[in-house]
Every structure is written in C-alpha cells, then in structure tokens.
Amino acid sequence: MFQAAKSLDDALSAIADGCMLVVPREVAGVPMHATRALIRRGVKRLHLVALPTSSLQADMLIGAGCVETLETSAVSLGEFGPAPRFTAALTVGTIKMKDATCPALHTALQAAEKGVPFMPLRGLIGSDVLKYRNDWKVIDNPFGNDDPIVLLPAIKPDVALIHAAMADRFGNVWIGRQRELATMAHASAKTVATVEKIHDGNLLDDPVLAAGTLPGFYVDSVAVCERGAWPLGLPDAYGADAGHLAEYARMAATVEGFAEYLDKYVYDKCAA
Amino acid sequence: MFQAAKSLDDALSAIADGCMLVVPREVAGVPMHATRALIRRGVKRLHLVALPTSSLQADMLIGAGCVETLETSAVSLGEFGPAPRFTAALTVGTIKMKDATCPALHTALQAAEKGVPFMPLRGLIGSDVLKYRNDWKVIDNPFGNDDPIVLLPAIKPDVALIHAAMADRFGNVWIGRQRELATMAHASAKTVATVEKIHDGNLLDDPVLAAGTLPGFYVDSVAVCERGAWPLGLPDAYGADAGHLAEYARMAATVEGFAEYLDKYVYDKCAA
Amino acid sequence: MCMTSAPLSFRPEELLADVIARLIGDVRHVAVGNASPIPATAALLARERGNGRPYVSLLGSPQHTFWTDGGRELFDCAGQGRIDVFFLSGGQIDGHGNINLVSIGDYAHPKVRFPGSYGSAHLYYVVPKVILFRTEHSRRTLVPDVDFISAPGANAPNVYRPGGPIALVTNRCLFSFANGRFTLDSVHPGHSVADVVENTGFDFDRPAHVPDTEPPSPTTLKLLRETVAPQLAEVYPQFALQVFGVGQSALTG
Amino acid sequence: MCMTSAPLSFRPEELLADVIARLIGDVRHVAVGNASPIPATAALLARERGNGRPYVSLLGSPQHTFWTDGGRELFDCAGQGRIDVFFLSGGQIDGHGNINLVSIGDYAHPKVRFPGSYGSAHLYYVVPKVILFRTEHSRRTLVPDVDFISAPGANAPNVYRPGGPIALVTNRCLFSFANGRFTLDSVHPGHSVADVVENTGFDFDRPAHVPDTEPPSPTTLKLLRETVAPQLAEVYPQFALQVFGVGQSALTG
C-alpha cells in the first residue's frame, strides 16, 4: 500500500536484484528516468517482462548488464533500426530470451490479475514461439471436439514500474487509456510509478478523472520525474525525441559507443 | 458498427425474441426506460444474463413474461426486500434458472471478449452452484499437481443493453468506471446504449474523457433517454427513487398488483 | 453463565461490532459487502484502533471504495490475495460451515427461494478470513445441513483454498471455525449456553466452561460513539442515527 | 510479358496501394500496423472507394485508432472477429506461408536476430484476410523454409484458425495463397515472370499465362493523390511528401 517516497532511489528500492520486473511498451509511458537511475544503481539479474514489446528501455538495461532473462514479443528502435544491445546480447547469447507473442503476455498478466493459474489463447499452434516455450502447454479444449488450445501460465511479477501523467498525494495514478498499466499493477506484488506531476486533491473524487485512474491501493511508491519518459514520448503529453533516439542508435551500435552513451546520459546525473 | 437510431424502439430492434441479452448490475446504470419499452413491445423468450446480479430490471422482465432463461448470481430489491416476480417464477418454475456466482459471469464475458472458448476460475468446487451447472467443467490444472479447477465456457450474448451518462454523435459512449459495460460490448455481437444526453464533439478527442469511453466501433445504436435508469440510480448522476422502489415491492408482491404496476408505469407511455 | 439483571451499558450492535473488530485482527484490507452496517462498524473500529490500518472498503459506497476497473475488480482483488477479511451470511448456515443463499427444499422446485449466491462461491475460497455473520440465531437459520451449498465451509486438502470461514457471529454468541467444525467460543451477555444449544440446529464443540463474550470497554464505546459513528453515518445514516444517535449532518452539514 | 520502355505514369507505391486495396475487398474493418505507409494508403483508398467502409484503424496513430482498453484491445478485437484484414511481413517468408520475425540460423545461437514475433502468432490465425507485404523480393527474404516459424501459413484442419494469409505482395508481383501454397497471380509493370522466378527462393504455382498487374486507373490515381494523400499526411508526413508531394500543412495548417 502507498507510502510517499523520499526520493526516486527510495521509490525504486522495491526493485531488488534478481526480481521479476514488468515494464510497459514503448508508447505507453516508459519510465526512462527511473530506468537510468536503476542502471546507475547497478541493478542485476532482472527477469524483465516487457508488455508486450520494448525499445530503448530494454535495450539499455540489457546493454548495461542488468538483465538475466528477457520475456517479450519484440525489441526494436522502430524507425531508428534494430535495438543494438538486444541484438548483440542475443547473437552472443549473454541473456536468456523467452520469445512470446503480444497477446500471450497480455493474457498471462490478466491471469495473474484474476488470480488464476493460467489462461487460454488462440493461435500459436504450429509456431516455433510455442515450440521453444516449455512453460506453455497445449490441451484439448474440454468444450470442443479435437480442438487443441494453448494455456499460458500466469505471470506474477515482483514489481511493475510505470510512468504516467500525474498522481495525487494518496498514490492514485492517472493512466488514461493505458489500461495495461492497471493490469500490470494488479498482477504485480508491488508497483512503483513515476509521474510528470502531482495533482492537487484526490483523483478518485472526480468521476471523470477516476475513470482513468489506477487506485493508490495498488501503488507502493510514487516519484515525480518531469519528462520522465524522455527520450521516449508520453501519450497526450509529449512526443519522442527523434534526434536523441538517432544518436542512441548510432552510439549503441558498438560496446564502446554504448559505454560512452551511458557516461554521457546516464552516469552524469545532471544530463539524466 | 454505429448507426444513429431514429427512436428508442428503432434502437431496440436489435433485441429480437429468443436472443441472449446481457444487462448490467443494478448500480451500474440500468437501462430501465429501454426495459419498459421492451416490455411494451412484448419481447419474448429472452435468455437474460445479468452481470452479475439484477434488481428491478430482471424482476420486471420476468413478471412481464419476457424471460425464458435467467443466468445471474442474484436478483433482489436490496433494502426493499426480495424480488417478488423472480421469487414467484422460481418457486412456480416458469423460467429456467442458471445460478452462477458473480466472478463466474465476469470471467465468462471476459472469455468472449478475448475470443477464447473458456476461462478458469478459482472457487466453486464442492458447491451446488457448480453441481447444477452441467455447462461448466472441472479439469486438473495442467500447471499444478492434483489441483482441480473450474473452466467456464465463454458467454457470447447477441446483444448488450446498457445505460450511461452520455454519448456523442459517433456512437462513443462515456461509461466512466463502469468498465464491465465495455466488456459486455466487446463480448456481444451488438450493443444498444441509452444515454442521458448527447455530448457535443467527439469523446475520443479528449484524452481525459476518452479514458472512460466505450468506442462507437462496438456500439450499434444509441437513444437518448433522460433519467433513463429511473427508478434506479446512475452513478455520479442521480440516486435511486426509494419511494418508487418501495411502491414496486408492494405492488409486485401479487400477480394482480404487478399487472396494475405495468398499467400505471409501463403501458401508460407518458408515465414511463 | 452468570446472568445480570442490570441493564446493559451498551447496545447489542456495539457488542457485535467489538467482537467482529477483534476477529479482524491485524490485517491489510477488510472489505464489507452492501447492507452490512454492523460489519462496517467493526471494520471502521478496527481501522481506528490500528491508526489507519487495515484499509477498509465499504462496497455499497462509491466514496469508500477505490474501484475503477468495473464490477470485476472486487473479485480480481480477492483473487490476487489483496482482501484479507470479508463477511458472508446465509439463509441457512450449517455445522460444516456451508452457506446457502439460494433455496430451501428441492432446488428444481424450491419452497423458498433466496436471491442467489452472489460472489460467495469464489470469495469464500480466496479470502483468508471470512467472518460469517447472521444476527438471527435459530434452528431455522443454523441447520444440520443446508439444502443448497452456495459455498462449502471446507474442501478436500488438494483443492486450492487459501481462504474460508474463521468464525460465526450471531445475536447470541461467537463460534470459531476450524477443521470443518464450529466451537462455541463465548456467549453474549444476556444469553446462556443453554439458549445457544436450544436454538442451534447443528452440533458444535464447546469447552467445559464457556466464557461470556467480553463486553466493549469504555475506551471502545467512546471510540465507537465519538469517532466511528460519524464516519458510519456517511454510508448508513439510518443505522448511525438509530444506534449511536449520530446524524449525517454532524460531518457533512 | 510485354515490357514497356515508356516511363510509368504512376509511382510503384501507387501501384502497390491499388493492388492491396483490391485485395482488401468489401469488409468492415481493416487494421494496419505501425510503420506501414503503403498498406495504410491502400486501406484509406479502399475506404474512399467504399464511401466510408471499411472502418480503418492505423495502429501507429492515436488519432486513427479507437482503443480505450489498453494494449490488449487490438488482440481482443481480432479475437472477437472484429478485424477483417491485417498486414504482416517477415525477415523471411517461405513457400508454405510461414513467416519469420525472430532469427536466422540456430534459434539458440542466431546469426541474425530480428526484433521478435510481435502479435503475429495470434493475429495470423484469427484475422480472416492477412495480406503479407514485403517490398524486398529476393532469395534472401523469400525462402524455401523459414529458420524460425513466428507463425505458420497453415495448420492441420482441426486447429482453430478462422484466419490466415490470402496473398503476398512484393515489389515485383502479387502471389495469392491457398491450400498451403502461393500462386503467381500477376507481375508488376517493369518486371517479368523470369525475374520473379529468379528472385524467389520457394516453389510456387503459376498459370500458363501470367498477366501484368493492372496499373492504377486515372480515377484511382486522382483519388490517391487528391483525397487519400492529405489524410495519409497526418500519419506519414514524410511518405506523403515524398510519394505524393503532399505536406501535412495542407490539412492541419
């Protein structure tokens, strides 16, 4: 339950080495400021679940050596090309990859949200995505007739880390249409949010704002990080910083360049 | 997809005799004005699914002979006592009852929303709710060890009938925190909405309103019915009419009294 | 039991709320269903004693619930293990802790039909502490075996069941529940073990000496009347007025 | 095929959009993934021709999607049967319609790693008309067998699969897909059957005479340039400018 955080690092203390951390897709409000703080702290051995895809965030965490296992459907810089540290890690084999497909991750988080051990999903049969996931099972649909269907075990992260437009002093976080952020919080033991600003008053008191609010009941800590998704965008607030992403793609193409990038944009706190 | 309705009866034309109709619980915005119109039209043989419970709406539809099968977790007038027409129909045996438990109905609608044939639910084992539902199945959890779990088949209604605060001219309906209304629409082949008023502009254009909006993509018709939930309440708009509900409870206690109630409040269009 | 002829210095509702508050204990989250003023009083009392812990959700009231994910959120929340205490009742409750919210007589042709099982067939299994509460303590309500099991009191050991009944509170006494049976823990002032035996349709265990239910202390009564009652009046104005003489206007006017 | 030496009166993108718009046909809802300007052009063209039908969702653009239920809504919507046409591609596509978005070489130690399967392992099964689109038509991309099956082109008859591939559109030609195989339907102006054979790594069927792909009519070109391009410019400003010479300012300025 919600406790006001003293600092960003204090808020992030829930994210321990070796924990399962779920983060949102690249367009849903990615806590990049918090991600840089985690890299500075040197978090290790994360089981990172990107719901259902990621871009810069997963690439940086991988490049910085924070990730042991990655579970997602895709990592890419989009128009800026492949995600270089992700690609390098997978060709060299330095992280364990659990390839998924987008709705499988949504479904597995919803299973945890509903407190059930699994949920079914159509598709997947005959794919190598299924073939390499020995944690997924195929059963004969008990309501059908010779109808194989995939069951996905619930994903129950230790921590959900999200970024959103605002929160109030009660830990309520306004997530708008990004409802997977609520599912992430419901499914996870703890939730840490960074937000652009604090809303005066209680978000749940206004029925219109409440409709887009993740209740503080599910939120353990909140830290204010203005432009906290930079250089990614935040829906309805600001767009991605294309120039910076191009610079990242260029620098992160090599191990040395990536180290320089971290020095310039992560370890130098002022720039972060 | 959305078409502007010419009238309430026009909007309700999607609700054919014998169809499976899903309606919301008594506090979520019940389309009572539309319910009275359906009774006037004399709709027959409904498979009524009340998600997950009902009060006046189910009781009136049952009393008026519109219901063949009822699937819900409870029907009651709450502080005004038992639902008299429901109780009478079940003791006499004039309708087929499919007793459920609240989360089973939410889950079965979510299965339809996700396009899967079933979903699991914890609980139920050892209950007579399960014993009398031969459409539900128990399997051994494939991810567990001697761990029986109930599977519920998806409920795919023909029509969802809802009432909400407002809609725009594109069929977008603002449902606020009543998110089961979205699940109902997603799960159903068609959706009919009555609303208190029309919102000028497009609800999806405002990120704050959009967060509480059911997109017109899922809505087939919308009719304006001011105080359309009366004598029940509408969240954040108006409360229930306690005097009227007490009058209903009194009158509907007998077949004759219920007929008088219909004459006074349903067949006399002006009063409706 | 020693009967007192002096008038009680507290109302039965105050005693019951105090008993229930003790059963709630030190937990994170108590949820109270609709139309349950005494459990609501108990939950608010527990919160006052715990300096804000547990978190209390009063389901009938949008002001006292945080739900923003629709009607399913209560059940999902319980399934996640985020509801520690809930209250259930029954048209019938039997000695195995089974509850019946459906019907009396043959299910297909019932003599009496109740509203239905609501969420009991899920919540009774997943909420760690379910407190059964039924003020009417009679052989009509407390029966050897219910006619319809909306939710069973216990399951075979292999059935996933992190939750279940811990107690049954009536107008006459407090039963605890363990290993599929009720035990008479205490009898409320003004009632006797003989009363309880006579009015209970099921077998139950009891120690050689059954204590009286501890009456609410002056501190508790003060807390109930001065601090809890005004909060309660927001949700249960009639109850608060009738039991505590506290009107809603005290807070909102 | 009769090669023409006269310069084409349309751009390749216009031809491809026209081909795809015909494949879309008369349906209710077309969804187009991120970074897919040519399929988006085709969907908007189909909508213009159909007087507003089909409904078009351009996934990259909040203004051109209706989602309010989070990232899952696209997949739920498809699972409900509410998406009739979708587009997929692949680092490799093989003659069985299998697509590979994951890796080349051994999965555990890949020589090349692509981003990942995205939603293909679900959408390919449930969307009735999936149009495969890959402009690069070479033996590198169109292979006998993919190294990793992100989603298969076909399944055994007992597998639930209301959807799947209906065609593959490349910079050289249009293949249709049925019964687990591709058939060469037409070759785009400026290319030849021999070109196609030489640059395709998989076997495919073809009729004795393979027609040229029908070029876009003057009416279609007018519609594309005057009506579709300004709409496109809202989502793909650079593409609209480059292909159609239309700036975003035309609409929003």
Coordinates of C-alpha atoms in Angstrom, one line a residue, chain A residues 120-218:
Chain A
P120 CA -6.0 -20.0 -22.8
L121 CA -5.1 -18.2 -26.0
R122 CA -5.9 -19.0 -29.6
G123 CA -3.2 -19.1 -32.2
L124 CA 0.4 -20.2 -31.5
I125 CA -0.1 -23.9 -32.6
G126 CA 2.4 -24.9 -35.2
S127 CA 4.7 -21.9 -34.4
D128 CA 8.3 -22.1 -33.1
V129 CA 7.3 -19.5 -30.5
L130 CA 5.3 -22.3 -28.9
K131 CA 7.9 -24.9 -29.6
Y132 CA 10.6 -23.1 -27.6
R133 CA 8.3 -22.3 -24.6
N134 CA 8.3 -25.4 -22.5
D135 CA 6.4 -23.4 -19.8
W136 CA 3.4 -23.2 -22.1
K137 CA 1.0 -26.2 -22.5
V138 CA -1.4 -27.4 -25.2
I139 CA -4.6 -29.1 -24.1
D140 CA -7.6 -30.4 -25.9
N141 CA -10.3 -27.8 -25.3
P142 CA -12.8 -29.6 -23.0
F143 CA -15.7 -27.7 -24.6
G144 CA -14.6 -28.6 -28.1
N145 CA -14.0 -31.7 -30.1
D146 CA -10.4 -32.5 -31.0
D147 CA -9.6 -28.8 -30.6
P148 CA -6.1 -28.1 -29.3
I149 CA -5.6 -24.8 -27.5
V150 CA -2.6 -23.2 -25.7
L151 CA -2.7 -22.5 -22.0
L152 CA -0.3 -19.8 -20.7
P153 CA 0.7 -19.8 -17.0
A154 CA 0.1 -16.5 -15.1
I155 CA 3.0 -14.0 -15.0
K156 CA 3.2 -12.7 -11.4
P157 CA 5.9 -10.0 -11.4
D158 CA 7.5 -8.8 -8.2
V159 CA 7.3 -5.2 -9.3
A160 CA 5.6 -3.2 -12.0
L161 CA 7.4 0.0 -13.0
I162 CA 5.3 2.6 -14.8
H163 CA 5.3 6.3 -15.8
A164 CA 2.2 8.4 -16.1
A165 CA 1.0 11.9 -16.5
M166 CA 0.1 12.5 -12.8
A167 CA -0.6 11.1 -9.4
D168 CA -2.1 12.6 -6.3
R169 CA -0.8 12.5 -2.7
F170 CA -2.8 9.3 -2.0
G171 CA -0.8 7.3 -4.6
N172 CA -3.6 7.3 -7.1
V173 CA -2.1 7.5 -10.6
W174 CA -3.8 8.8 -13.7
I175 CA -3.1 6.3 -16.5
G176 CA -5.8 7.3 -19.0
R177 CA -6.3 4.9 -21.8
Q178 CA -3.1 2.9 -21.0
R179 CA -5.2 0.3 -19.2
E180 CA -2.4 -2.3 -19.3
L181 CA -0.7 -0.3 -16.7
A182 CA -3.6 -1.2 -14.3
T183 CA -3.3 -4.8 -15.3
M184 CA 0.4 -4.7 -14.6
A185 CA -0.2 -3.2 -11.2
H186 CA -3.0 -5.7 -10.4
A187 CA -0.8 -8.6 -11.4
S188 CA 2.4 -7.5 -9.6
A189 CA 3.2 -7.7 -5.9
K190 CA 4.3 -4.1 -5.9
T191 CA 4.0 -1.1 -8.2
V192 CA 6.3 1.8 -8.5
A193 CA 5.2 4.8 -10.5
T194 CA 7.0 7.9 -11.7
V195 CA 4.8 10.8 -12.8
E196 CA 5.1 14.1 -14.6
K197 CA 3.4 16.0 -11.8
I198 CA 1.3 15.8 -8.6
H199 CA -2.4 16.5 -8.9
D200 CA -3.8 18.5 -6.1
G201 CA -6.8 16.8 -4.5
N202 CA -7.9 13.2 -4.9
L203 CA -8.1 11.8 -8.4
L204 CA -10.8 9.4 -7.3
D205 CA -13.1 12.2 -6.2
D206 CA -13.7 13.4 -9.8
P207 CA -15.7 10.7 -11.7
V208 CA -14.1 11.8 -15.0
L209 CA -10.5 11.6 -13.8
A210 CA -11.3 8.5 -11.7
A211 CA -12.3 6.6 -14.9
G212 CA -8.6 6.8 -15.9
T213 CA -7.1 6.3 -12.5
L214 CA -5.1 3.4 -11.1
P215 CA -6.0 3.4 -7.4
G216 CA -3.3 4.1 -4.8
F217 CA -4.3 0.8 -3.2
Y218 CA -2.1 -1.0 -5.7

